[in-house]
Amino acid sequence: MDSHRILYWAGTVSSEKQEALARELAVGHFTARRSATAPETLLAAAVEVGMDAKMAAEVLANKSMYLREVQQSIEAVQCAGVYSIPVFIFIVGETTVAQISGAQPTAAYDKVLRSIA
């Protein structure tokens, strides 16, 4: 939950910082094989994108900081039917017409796209 909390905090600073931190964590995880949950990785990533090191350390040390907000965000997406990632929601006009969750074969996307074309 620490990675969610620190990303939430980054979003309170700015959406640009949140995006930069998310990108830094993803690159570290997928290219350098760094744990996206290890506190030292989270702190280093926050500092790398120019966030305040002292505040980042405080967020990581205080397990209740931003926990409620993160839990509410998780509940909100689950209420919208999202239980796995990636998720693609297809909207036509203002109506959700299809949703694809999790890793799916190309045929699943083809079927949805053909149905709404």
PDB file of C-alpha atoms in Angstrom:
ATOM      1  CA  MET A   1       0.000   0.000   0.000  1.00  0.00           C
ATOM      2  CA  ASP A   2       3.047   2.268   0.428  1.00  0.00           C
ATOM      3  CA  SER A   3       3.419   2.749  -3.319  1.00  0.00           C
ATOM      4  CA  HIS A   4      -0.242   3.772  -3.584  1.00  0.00           C
ATOM      5  CA  ARG A   5       0.104   6.179  -0.664  1.00  0.00           C
ATOM      6  CA  ILE A   6       3.227   7.885  -1.978  1.00  0.00           C
ATOM      7  CA  LEU A   7       1.670   8.188  -5.427  1.00  0.00           C
ATOM      8  CA  TYR A   8      -1.416   9.716  -3.847  1.00  0.00           C
ATOM      9  CA  TRP A   9       0.780  12.211  -1.976  1.00  0.00           C
ATOM     10  CA  ALA A  10       2.578  13.068  -5.217  1.00  0.00           C
ATOM     11  CA  GLY A  11      -0.813  13.853  -6.718  1.00  0.00           C
ATOM     12  CA  THR A  12      -1.483  16.346  -3.931  1.00  0.00           C
ATOM     13  CA  VAL A  13       1.668  18.160  -5.033  1.00  0.00           C
ATOM     14  CA  SER A  14       0.767  18.131  -8.740  1.00  0.00           C
ATOM     15  CA  SER A  15      -0.481  15.777 -11.423  1.00  0.00           C
ATOM     16  CA  GLU A  16       2.876  16.215 -13.190  1.00  0.00           C
ATOM     17  CA  LYS A  17       4.762  14.983 -10.096  1.00  0.00           C
ATOM     18  CA  GLN A  18       2.372  12.068  -9.738  1.00  0.00           C
ATOM     19  CA  GLU A  19       2.857  11.073 -13.377  1.00  0.00           C
ATOM     20  CA  ALA A  20       6.634  11.460 -13.112  1.00  0.00           C
ATOM     21  CA  LEU A  21       6.754   9.311  -9.973  1.00  0.00           C
ATOM     22  CA  ALA A  22       4.536   6.632 -11.512  1.00  0.00           C
ATOM     23  CA  ARG A  23       6.779   6.583 -14.584  1.00  0.00           C
ATOM     24  CA  GLU A  24       9.940   6.412 -12.464  1.00  0.00           C
ATOM     25  CA  LEU A  25       8.552   3.504 -10.455  1.00  0.00           C
ATOM     26  CA  ALA A  26       7.449   1.645 -13.591  1.00  0.00           C
ATOM     27  CA  VAL A  27      10.796   2.115 -15.314  1.00  0.00           C
ATOM     28  CA  GLY A  28      12.626   1.018 -12.186  1.00  0.00           C
ATOM     29  CA  HIS A  29      10.424  -2.042 -11.826  1.00  0.00           C
ATOM     30  CA  PHE A  30      10.327  -3.164 -15.439  1.00  0.00           C
ATOM     31  CA  THR A  31      13.835  -2.245 -16.602  1.00  0.00           C
ATOM     32  CA  ALA A  32      16.022  -2.236 -13.487  1.00  0.00           C
ATOM     33  CA  ARG A  33      14.057  -4.913 -11.615  1.00  0.00           C
ATOM     34  CA  ARG A  34      13.676  -2.727  -8.522  1.00  0.00           C
ATOM     35  CA  SER A  35      10.859  -3.518  -6.161  1.00  0.00           C
ATOM     36  CA  ALA A  36       7.984  -1.075  -6.569  1.00  0.00           C
ATOM     37  CA  THR A  37       7.039  -1.715  -2.948  1.00  0.00           C
ATOM     38  CA  ALA A  38      10.372  -1.401  -1.122  1.00  0.00           C
ATOM     39  CA  PRO A  39      10.476   1.800   0.961  1.00  0.00           C
ATOM     40  CA  GLU A  40      14.003   2.629  -0.182  1.00  0.00           C
ATOM     41  CA  THR A  41      12.935   2.322  -3.824  1.00  0.00           C
ATOM     42  CA  LEU A  42       9.894   4.524  -3.253  1.00  0.00           C
ATOM     43  CA  LEU A  43      11.955   7.168  -1.471  1.00  0.00           C
ATOM     44  CA  ALA A  44      14.686   7.152  -4.129  1.00  0.00           C
ATOM     45  CA  ALA A  45      12.103   7.455  -6.907  1.00  0.00           C
ATOM     46  CA  ALA A  46      10.404  10.381  -5.180  1.00  0.00           C
ATOM     47  CA  VAL A  47      13.715  12.187  -4.791  1.00  0.00           C
ATOM     48  CA  GLU A  48      14.666  11.390  -8.400  1.00  0.00           C
ATOM     49  CA  VAL A  49      11.587  13.219  -9.691  1.00  0.00           C
ATOM     50  CA  GLY A  50      12.270  16.229  -7.488  1.00  0.00           C
ATOM     51  CA  MET A  51       9.950  15.608  -4.570  1.00  0.00           C
ATOM     52  CA  ASP A  52      10.797  16.595  -0.998  1.00  0.00           C
ATOM     53  CA  ALA A  53      12.805  13.758   0.573  1.00  0.00           C
ATOM     54  CA  LYS A  54      11.791  14.576   4.150  1.00  0.00           C
ATOM     55  CA  MET A  55       8.084  14.595   3.295  1.00  0.00           C
ATOM     56  CA  ALA A  56       8.394  11.411   1.231  1.00  0.00           C
ATOM     57  CA  ALA A  57      10.074   9.688   4.180  1.00  0.00           C
ATOM     58  CA  GLU A  58       7.290  10.934   6.450  1.00  0.00           C
ATOM     59  CA  VAL A  59       4.607   9.545   4.141  1.00  0.00           C
ATOM     60  CA  LEU A  60       6.365   6.175   4.078  1.00  0.00           C
ATOM     61  CA  ALA A  61       6.901   6.105   7.867  1.00  0.00           C
ATOM     62  CA  ASN A  62       3.310   7.042   8.748  1.00  0.00           C
ATOM     63  CA  LYS A  63       1.293   4.059   7.524  1.00  0.00           C
ATOM     64  CA  SER A  64      -2.012   5.861   8.074  1.00  0.00           C
ATOM     65  CA  MET A  65      -1.058   8.934   6.027  1.00  0.00           C
ATOM     66  CA  TYR A  66      -3.254   8.974   2.885  1.00  0.00           C
ATOM     67  CA  LEU A  67      -4.442   5.430   3.630  1.00  0.00           C
ATOM     68  CA  ARG A  68      -8.115   6.402   3.827  1.00  0.00           C
ATOM     69  CA  GLU A  69      -7.911   8.336   0.559  1.00  0.00           C
ATOM     70  CA  VAL A  70      -6.222   5.420  -1.208  1.00  0.00           C
ATOM     71  CA  GLN A  71      -8.791   2.959   0.127  1.00  0.00           C
ATOM     72  CA  GLN A  72     -11.604   5.235  -1.057  1.00  0.00           C
ATOM     73  CA  SER A  73     -10.023   5.425  -4.516  1.00  0.00           C
ATOM     74  CA  ILE A  74      -9.771   1.641  -4.682  1.00  0.00           C
ATOM     75  CA  GLU A  75     -13.397   1.264  -3.604  1.00  0.00           C
ATOM     76  CA  ALA A  76     -14.506   3.781  -6.228  1.00  0.00           C
ATOM     77  CA  VAL A  77     -12.870   1.919  -9.108  1.00  0.00           C
ATOM     78  CA  GLN A  78     -14.181  -1.394  -7.818  1.00  0.00           C
ATOM     79  CA  CYS A  79     -17.695   0.091  -7.782  1.00  0.00           C
ATOM     80  CA  ALA A  80     -17.086   0.975 -11.432  1.00  0.00           C
ATOM     81  CA  GLY A  81     -16.377  -2.706 -12.114  1.00  0.00           C
ATOM     82  CA  VAL A  82     -12.587  -2.518 -12.223  1.00  0.00           C
ATOM     83  CA  TYR A  83     -10.912  -5.436 -10.461  1.00  0.00           C
ATOM     84  CA  SER A  84      -7.756  -5.920 -12.515  1.00  0.00           C
ATOM     85  CA  ILE A  85      -5.388  -3.991 -14.723  1.00  0.00           C
ATOM     86  CA  PRO A  86      -5.071  -3.046 -17.411  1.00  0.00           C
ATOM     87  CA  VAL A  87      -8.651  -1.989 -17.940  1.00  0.00           C
ATOM     88  CA  PHE A  88     -10.024  -0.447 -21.091  1.00  0.00           C
ATOM     89  CA  ILE A  89     -13.414   1.217 -20.932  1.00  0.00           C
ATOM     90  CA  PHE A  90     -15.071   1.948 -24.261  1.00  0.00           C
ATOM     91  CA  ILE A  91     -17.400   4.943 -24.226  1.00  0.00           C
ATOM     92  CA  VAL A  92     -19.608   6.057 -27.087  1.00  0.00           C
ATOM     93  CA  GLY A  93     -21.077   9.505 -26.498  1.00  0.00           C
ATOM     94  CA  GLU A  94     -21.636   9.409 -22.762  1.00  0.00           C
ATOM     95  CA  THR A  95     -22.461   5.710 -22.522  1.00  0.00           C
ATOM     96  CA  THR A  96     -20.077   2.969 -21.477  1.00  0.00           C
ATOM     97  CA  VAL A  97     -20.556   0.257 -24.079  1.00  0.00           C
ATOM     98  CA  ALA A  98     -17.849  -2.239 -23.140  1.00  0.00           C
ATOM     99  CA  GLN A  99     -15.045  -2.924 -20.710  1.00  0.00           C
ATOM    100  CA  ILE A 100     -12.069  -5.243 -21.037  1.00  0.00           C
ATOM    101  CA  SER A 101     -10.149  -6.082 -17.866  1.00  0.00           C
ATOM    102  CA  GLY A 102      -6.880  -7.881 -17.419  1.00  0.00           C
ATOM    103  CA  ALA A 103      -4.636  -9.297 -20.082  1.00  0.00           C
ATOM    104  CA  GLN A 104      -6.833 -10.352 -22.975  1.00  0.00           C
ATOM    105  CA  PRO A 105      -6.138 -11.688 -26.454  1.00  0.00           C
ATOM    106  CA  THR A 106      -6.301  -9.390 -29.454  1.00  0.00           C
ATOM    107  CA  ALA A 107      -9.567 -11.053 -30.483  1.00  0.00           C
ATOM    108  CA  ALA A 108     -11.320  -9.575 -27.423  1.00  0.00           C
ATOM    109  CA  TYR A 109     -10.428  -6.040 -28.535  1.00  0.00           C
ATOM    110  CA  ASP A 110     -11.322  -6.816 -32.128  1.00  0.00           C
ATOM    111  CA  LYS A 111     -14.761  -8.051 -31.063  1.00  0.00           C
ATOM    112  CA  VAL A 112     -15.491  -4.929 -29.013  1.00  0.00           C
ATOM    113  CA  LEU A 113     -14.223  -2.523 -31.647  1.00  0.00           C
ATOM    114  CA  ARG A 114     -16.259  -4.211 -34.380  1.00  0.00           C
ATOM    115  CA  SER A 115     -19.380  -4.112 -32.211  1.00  0.00           C
ATOM    116  CA  ILE A 116     -19.162  -0.348 -31.695  1.00  0.00           C
ATOM    117  CA  ALA A 117     -17.920   0.613 -35.173  1.00  0.00           C
TER     118      ALA A 117
END
